[in-house]
Structures are given as C-alpha cells and as structure tokens.
Amino acid sequence: MQVALVGIGKIALDQHVPAITSSPDWVLAATVSRHGGVGGVPAYTDFAALLAERQDIRVISLCLPPVPRFAYAAAALKAGRHVMLEKPPGATLSECHALEGLARAGRLSLYATWHSREAAQVAAAKAWLADKALRHLSVTWKEDVRRWHPGQDWIWEPGGLGVFDPGINALSIVTAILPEPIHLTAATLSFPDNRQTPIAADLRFHHPGGAEVSAVFDWRQEGDQTWTIKAVTDAGTLTLTDGGAQMAVDGVRAAAQDDAPLTGEYPRLYSKMARLVQAGGIDMDLSPMRHVADAFTLGRRVTVAPFHW
C-alpha cells in the first residue's frame, strides 16, 4: 500500500521512514513538509495539493506536533483517506473523539499509535501480570530534553505537553500491562518560570485493588536515561527497563529480548496499521492521554528555574 508521510522532522526521519522503507506492506509514495523531505520521494509543501493530486495514496501518516494535527487529520478523513496518528493522537481529547466520529462516518481506518506499547517486552509483562495481585507499581521516566528534542520550542507551548510528551509513553505501557484500570488522584507539576508546559511531574493513582501506583517524570536527566516500570505483586517483582525493551522477574532477565533499547516499535506499528486498513478497523485507545488531561486538571503547579536550550 502507498502511504504519504506528513511532517518530516526528527521522529519521521529516525523512525517512520526506516519502518516504512523496510516494510513488506508499505511504499513511501510522497511526503509533505515545509522544511524537509526524503531523497527520491515526491515532496509536497501543501497538504491540500497532495490530497487533490494523489488520489492513489489511500493512507496518510501524520508526524506533526499535536496542535496542528487535527486540521490535517480531519482533511484527510474528509478526503476519504485512512489516517495513522503519531502519539499523542491530538492536542485534546475532544479532537480525538471528533476524528473517530469522522472515521466511522466515512468507514475509514484510524489508528492512534502508542509506540512504547510495541517495545519488546510489553506483551510479556502484560501476560505475566494478568493473574497476579498488584501491591505496588512505580514509574521512573527521566530523560534529557536537550538530547531528544533539541531546539523544539513547540513542546513548551500550550498543547505541546512538556514532560508528558515522553511521560505519555510510560502511561501507554502502564495502561497496556495492568489488568485493571487506574485513575489519577493527585499530581504535582513543575513548570519552568519561562515556559508554558511542565518539565517534571509527580503522579499518584487509584488502583481498584488498593495497590500504590505512582509515576515520576523528569526532563532534566543528564547522563544515563531512565525508563523503568517496577511492579511488586503477590508472586514476585516485575521490572521493565529501557522503555519496555528489557524485562526481569525477581532479578532474572527474561529471554527473547531485543539487543538494543527501543528497537522494532515502529515496524510493529506500521504492521498493525496495514492490518487495520485491510480489515477496515479503528484503534483509538485514549487512556494514556486521559491520564495526562487529568494531571493538568488536578495538578498542583509549582514554579522552578527557567529552562534555556
């Protein structure tokens, strides 16, 4: 199938392009961007022109920042195209619900992707936890914003999510592996004095079985990056590290893991999108985004030192 990639930035070049070009399901037929492109692939600067001129391209993959994404996704759906959304799927929950309504009305496929759910050991962790009684779960997600989002000021503007841009990856794993749903009860959000979105967050959740569930996100980490989820149960302790790429139970590392952290996620996303298009399916799970919205609703705001690139 032919796919057009919209928004040729770091994530598109690092992850989407290699996943598409190595896939047996897809051909990268065009790109849309004001500033970038992919060698040998027809490039557009105007999305409306692509939709008008390339009726043969039935699938659009959107890698734009969250705030402008709704207009592009809505235009694509109204033009009868299937749509794949980079995480988070929109700037607001209402936008996402509106897009799902358009997709259902047009009998089109729509996929809100959560790439961290496709990390190597997430499925194994879900299976292991399925019959365990959870006592405690903690998330520690600390990384260096300068390394992963160099100079990207949009993440500090309203709708950019700040530290929840990576933090939502952790929430996507937690909501996938826990057999029972949780909901937020308290949050402390640290806002740099000169920015509109938080640089750190401390979250607490209600678990229906009474387990203690918490998460700490921080974008000021230097040196080694930390992407860890630890679940203490009645039958042992499960630890996911490297963003879900590695798993251990009671300190014993699980087998059949990827050698490098965070590999294979995007090829699996595109494989799933191919299956959704072939079956006419929709996958718009918004549970990770709902926790973020609740954090902004319940969060106690504290001001911290200004952030400068």
C-alpha positions as a printed NumPy array, in Angstrom:
array([[  0.   ,   0.   ,   0.   ],
       [  1.072,   3.539,  -0.658],
       [  1.416,   5.937,   2.272],
       [  2.167,   9.648,   2.486],
       [  4.198,  10.882,   5.439],
       [  3.276,  14.348,   6.7  ],
       [  5.759,  16.255,   8.868],
       [  9.378,  15.396,   8.076],
       [ 11.127,  16.092,  11.355],
       [ 13.347,  14.112,  13.679],
       [ 10.857,  11.383,  14.592],
       [  9.836,  10.902,  10.965],
       [ 13.408,  10.542,   9.742],
       [ 14.621,   8.483,  12.706],
       [ 11.679,   6.076,  12.968],
       [  8.901,   6.355,  10.398],
       [ 10.956,   6.415,   7.21 ],
       [ 13.083,   3.357,   8.122],
       [  9.976,   1.467,   9.266],
       [  8.115,   2.195,   6.021],
       [ 11.009,   1.512,   3.665],
       [ 11.808,  -1.819,   5.344],
       [  8.19 ,  -2.983,   5.449],
       [  6.732,  -5.517,   3.013],
       [  3.347,  -3.794,   3.428],
       [  4.17 ,  -0.196,   2.502],
       [  5.644,   2.083,  -0.134],
       [  6.53 ,   5.664,   0.82 ],
       [  4.769,   7.398,  -2.044],
       [  5.034,  11.078,  -1.002],
       [  5.982,  13.442,   1.791],
       [  4.51 ,  16.736,   2.969],
       [  6.685,  19.253,   4.785],
       [  7.648,  22.896,   4.63 ],
       [ 11.25 ,  22.186,   5.53 ],
       [ 12.281,  18.608,   4.764],
       [ 11.936,  15.616,   2.509],
       [ 13.191,  12.125,   1.748],
       [ 15.528,  11.517,  -1.14 ],
       [ 13.849,  10.025,  -4.195],
       [ 10.316,  10.504,  -2.806],
       [  7.903,  13.08 ,  -4.325],
       [  7.699,  16.028,  -1.923],
       [  4.827,  18.433,  -1.349],
       [  4.701,  21.591,   0.729],
       [  0.908,  21.844,   0.579],
       [ -1.256,  19.068,   2.028],
       [ -4.344,  20.067,   0.067],
       [ -2.371,  19.708,  -3.152],
       [ -1.304,  16.2  ,  -2.174],
       [ -4.884,  15.167,  -1.438],
       [ -6.087,  16.622,  -4.743],
       [ -3.293,  15.305,  -6.965],
       [ -2.585,  11.899,  -5.423],
       [ -5.869,  10.062,  -5.277],
       [ -3.864,   6.841,  -5.489],
       [ -2.448,   7.375,  -1.984],
       [ -5.065,   5.999,   0.39 ],
       [ -3.185,   6.205,   3.689],
       [ -1.789,   9.269,   5.488],
       [  0.659,   9.043,   8.39 ],
       [  0.818,  12.244,  10.444],
       [  4.022,  13.132,  12.319],
       [  3.164,  16.764,  13.013],
       [  3.195,  18.295,  16.514],
       [ -0.114,  17.778,  18.354],
       [ -1.662,  21.244,  17.932],
       [ -1.852,  21.415,  14.099],
       [ -2.536,  17.704,  13.7  ],
       [ -6.34 ,  17.828,  13.954],
       [ -6.806,  20.001,  10.865],
       [ -4.638,  17.673,   8.764],
       [ -6.286,  14.509,  10.076],
       [ -9.78 ,  15.891,   9.55 ],
       [ -8.92 ,  16.97 ,   5.991],
       [ -7.51 ,  13.532,   5.213],
       [-10.56 ,  11.714,   6.591],
       [-12.945,  14.02 ,   4.75 ],
       [-10.993,  13.232,   1.581],
       [-11.573,   9.52 ,   2.176],
       [ -8.083,   8.587,   3.394],
       [ -7.131,   6.263,   6.215],
       [ -5.095,   8.014,   8.923],
       [ -2.292,   6.982,  11.255],
       [ -1.501,   9.355,  14.13 ],
       [  1.832,   9.77 ,  15.897],
       [  1.481,   9.992,  19.67 ],
       [ -0.243,  11.781,  21.27 ],
       [ -3.114,  11.484,  18.781],
       [ -4.172,  15.097,  19.279],
       [ -3.901,  18.188,  21.418],
       [ -7.193,  17.459,  23.223],
       [ -9.45 ,  14.511,  23.923],
       [-12.323,  16.26 ,  22.155],
       [-10.292,  16.465,  18.947],
       [ -9.61 ,  12.757,  19.096],
       [-13.267,  11.901,  19.623],
       [-14.184,  14.124,  16.669],
       [-11.663,  12.345,  14.443],
       [-13.041,   8.963,  15.428],
       [-16.52 ,  10.188,  14.516],
       [-15.295,  11.243,  11.073],
       [-13.554,   7.914,  10.544],
       [-16.635,   5.901,  11.493],
       [-18.87 ,   8.038,   9.31 ],
       [-16.55 ,   7.514,   6.354],
       [-15.902,   3.822,   7.122],
       [-12.187,   4.585,   7.302],
       [ -9.375,   3.246,   9.44 ],
       [ -7.91 ,   5.464,  12.153],
       [ -5.016,   4.477,  14.39 ],
       [ -3.85 ,   6.32 ,  17.497],
       [ -0.375,   4.836,  17.805],
       [  1.468,   4.367,  21.089],
       [  4.925,   3.258,  20.035],
       [  6.103,   2.269,  23.522],
       [  3.392,  -0.394,  23.689],
       [  5.297,  -2.133,  20.909],
       [  8.539,  -2.326,  22.914],
       [  9.914,  -5.851,  23.006],
       [  8.731,  -6.977,  26.443],
       [  5.458,  -5.102,  26.954],
       [  3.308,  -8.015,  25.79 ],
       [  5.239, -10.414,  28.036],
       [  4.814,  -8.09 ,  31.007],
       [  1.078,  -7.888,  30.386],
       [  0.814, -11.663,  30.266],
       [  2.847, -12.092,  33.473],
       [  0.757,  -9.563,  35.42 ],
       [ -2.593, -10.902,  34.201],
       [ -3.15 , -13.284,  37.135],
       [ -1.1  , -11.502,  39.83 ],
       [ -2.331,  -9.303,  42.698],
       [ -0.601,  -5.951,  42.381],
       [  0.719,  -4.368,  45.571],
       [  2.854,  -1.521,  44.285],
       [  3.738,  -0.053,  40.904],
       [  6.189,   2.779,  40.332],
       [  7.258,   4.506,  37.14 ],
       [ 10.516,   6.412,  36.803],
       [ 10.808,   8.14 ,  33.426],
       [ 13.72 ,  10.577,  33.336],
       [ 15.436,  11.825,  30.205],
       [ 17.288,  14.784,  28.748],
       [ 15.028,  17.027,  26.694],
       [ 18.072,  18.563,  25.01 ],
       [ 19.068,  15.171,  23.639],
       [ 15.684,  14.043,  22.381],
       [ 14.007,  17.334,  21.357],
       [ 16.839,  19.732,  20.509],
       [ 15.52 ,  23.24 ,  19.898],
       [ 11.886,  22.129,  19.546],
       [ 10.12 ,  25.062,  21.175],
       [  6.645,  23.747,  20.337],
       [  6.88 ,  21.271,  23.222],
       [  6.969,  24.202,  25.655],
       [  3.862,  25.868,  24.223],
       [  0.226,  25.087,  25.16 ],
       [ -0.677,  21.753,  23.619],
       [  2.955,  20.641,  23.466],
       [  2.627,  18.608,  26.7  ],
       [  6.13 ,  19.31 ,  28.018],
       [  7.445,  16.359,  30.035],
       [  4.248,  14.455,  29.26 ],
       [  5.499,  14.082,  25.679],
       [  7.797,  11.28 ,  26.915],
       [  5.733,  10.611,  30.046],
       [  2.75 ,   9.562,  27.966],
       [  4.911,   6.737,  26.626],
       [  5.178,   5.356,  30.157],
       [  1.442,   5.787,  30.651],
       [  0.782,   3.922,  27.415],
       [  2.733,   0.941,  28.772],
       [  1.088,   1.053,  32.208],
       [ -2.405,   1.159,  30.729],
       [ -1.5  ,  -1.774,  28.471],
       [  0.016,  -4.097,  31.067],
       [ -2.28 ,  -3.608,  34.059],
       [ -5.309,  -5.934,  34.021],
       [ -7.422,  -3.366,  35.906],
       [ -7.863,   0.328,  35.018],
       [ -6.412,   3.048,  37.238],
       [ -7.208,   6.734,  37.503],
       [ -5.284,   9.769,  38.687],
       [ -5.869,  11.126,  42.182],
       [ -3.119,  13.746,  42.6  ],
       [ -0.292,  15.414,  40.704],
       [  2.444,  17.977,  41.204],
       [  3.596,  19.662,  38.006],
       [  6.856,  21.645,  37.841],
       [  6.76 ,  24.498,  35.331],
       [  9.904,  26.395,  34.348],
       [  9.447,  30.078,  35.061],
       [  9.71 ,  30.89 ,  31.347],
       [  7.673,  28.019,  29.854],
       [  4.016,  27.051,  29.409],
       [  4.325,  23.286,  29.923],
       [  5.862,  21.242,  32.766],
       [  9.428,  19.982,  32.88 ],
       [  8.657,  17.428,  35.617],
       [  5.646,  15.69 ,  37.12 ],
       [  4.859,  13.556,  40.165],
       [  1.66 ,  11.494,  39.838],
       [ -0.442,   9.333,  42.157],
       [ -3.185,   6.928,  41.05 ],
       [ -6.122,   4.981,  42.463],
       [ -5.966,   1.225,  41.88 ],
       [ -9.17 ,  -0.79 ,  42.377],
       [ -7.295,  -3.448,  44.342],
       [ -5.699,  -0.926,  46.694],
       [ -2.19 ,  -1.067,  45.219],
       [  0.028,   2.001,  45.46 ],
       [  0.627,   3.353,  41.962],
       [  2.868,   6.338,  41.251],
       [  4.931,   7.903,  38.479],
       [  7.756,  10.41 ,  38.336],
       [  8.616,  12.125,  35.052],
       [ 11.582,  14.483,  34.65 ],
       [ 13.118,  16.116,  31.587],
       [ 16.28 ,  17.314,  33.341],
       [ 18.124,  13.995,  33.434],
       [ 21.754,  14.087,  32.334],
       [ 23.929,  11.072,  31.595],
       [ 22.146,   7.715,  31.586],
       [ 18.464,   7.933,  30.713],
       [ 15.909,   6.141,  32.901],
       [ 12.774,   4.459,  31.567],
       [ 11.72 ,   1.995,  34.281],
       [  8.458,   0.449,  35.493],
       [  8.539,  -1.724,  38.615],
       [  5.541,  -3.825,  39.663],
       [  5.534,  -5.597,  43.033],
       [  2.962,  -8.397,  43.224],
       [  1.963, -11.285,  45.479],
       [  4.045, -13.589,  43.287],
       [  7.211, -11.582,  42.73 ],
       [  8.52 ,  -8.348,  41.287],
       [  8.488,  -7.491,  37.61 ],
       [ 10.78 ,  -4.77 ,  36.282],
       [ 10.634,  -3.254,  32.814],
       [ 13.66 ,  -1.19 ,  31.808],
       [ 14.844,   0.625,  28.675],
       [ 11.303,   1.738,  27.954],
       [  9.917,  -1.794,  27.89 ],
       [ 12.716,  -3.372,  25.859],
       [ 14.032,  -5.4  ,  28.81 ],
       [ 12.127,  -7.366,  31.461],
       [ 13.18 ,  -9.159,  34.628],
       [ 11.216, -11.081,  37.251],
       [ 12.791, -11.141,  40.698],
       [ 16.038, -10.026,  39.106],
       [ 16.117, -12.777,  36.475],
       [ 16.166, -11.34 ,  32.987],
       [ 13.562, -12.662,  30.593],
       [ 14.627, -14.326,  27.358],
       [ 13.992, -13.344,  23.741],
       [ 14.585,  -9.633,  24.132],
       [ 15.827,  -7.098,  21.628],
       [ 19.53 ,  -6.421,  21.979],
       [ 19.118,  -2.636,  21.795],
       [ 16.574,  -0.483,  23.642],
       [ 13.535,   0.878,  21.82 ],
       [ 14.025,  -1.075,  18.583],
       [ 11.297,  -2.608,  16.488],
       [  8.487,  -0.437,  17.78 ],
       [  7.692,   1.483,  14.608],
       [  7.843,  -1.529,  12.264],
       [  5.247,  -3.155,  14.509],
       [  3.075,  -0.013,  14.393],
       [  3.085,   0.001,  10.601],
       [  2.336,  -3.714,  10.504],
       [ -0.69 ,  -3.095,  12.694],
       [ -1.812,  -0.179,  10.53 ],
       [ -1.687,  -2.454,   7.498],
       [ -3.941,  -4.941,   9.275],
       [ -6.363,  -2.195,  10.343],
       [ -6.684,  -0.879,   6.778],
       [ -7.199,  -4.365,   5.379],
       [ -9.892,  -5.105,   7.968],
       [-11.462,  -1.641,   7.997],
       [-10.67 ,  -1.306,  11.699],
       [-10.181,   1.581,  14.132],
       [ -7.876,   1.705,  17.156],
       [ -8.33 ,   4.91 ,  19.153],
       [ -7.442,   3.954,  22.715],
       [ -7.129,   7.28 ,  24.546],
       [ -6.441,   6.005,  28.064],
       [ -2.825,   7.337,  28.211],
       [ -3.994,  10.772,  27.097],
       [ -6.839,  10.758,  29.615],
       [ -4.332,  10.458,  32.466],
       [ -2.424,  13.456,  31.106],
       [ -5.603,  15.517,  30.868],
       [ -6.439,  14.563,  34.457],
       [ -2.96 ,  15.628,  35.57 ],
       [ -3.48 ,  19.08 ,  34.132],
       [ -6.908,  19.224,  35.814],
       [ -5.826,  18.016,  39.268],
       [ -2.186,  19.046,  39.222],
       [ -0.723,  21.408,  41.785],
       [  1.529,  23.813,  39.896],
       [  4.965,  24.76 ,  41.218],
       [  7.41 ,  27.112,  39.53 ],
       [ 11.015,  26.039,  39.017],
       [ 14.12 ,  27.534,  37.396],
       [ 13.777,  28.832,  33.823],
       [ 14.665,  26.44 ,  31.014],
       [ 17.045,  27.514,  28.246],
       [ 18.366,  25.475,  25.362]])
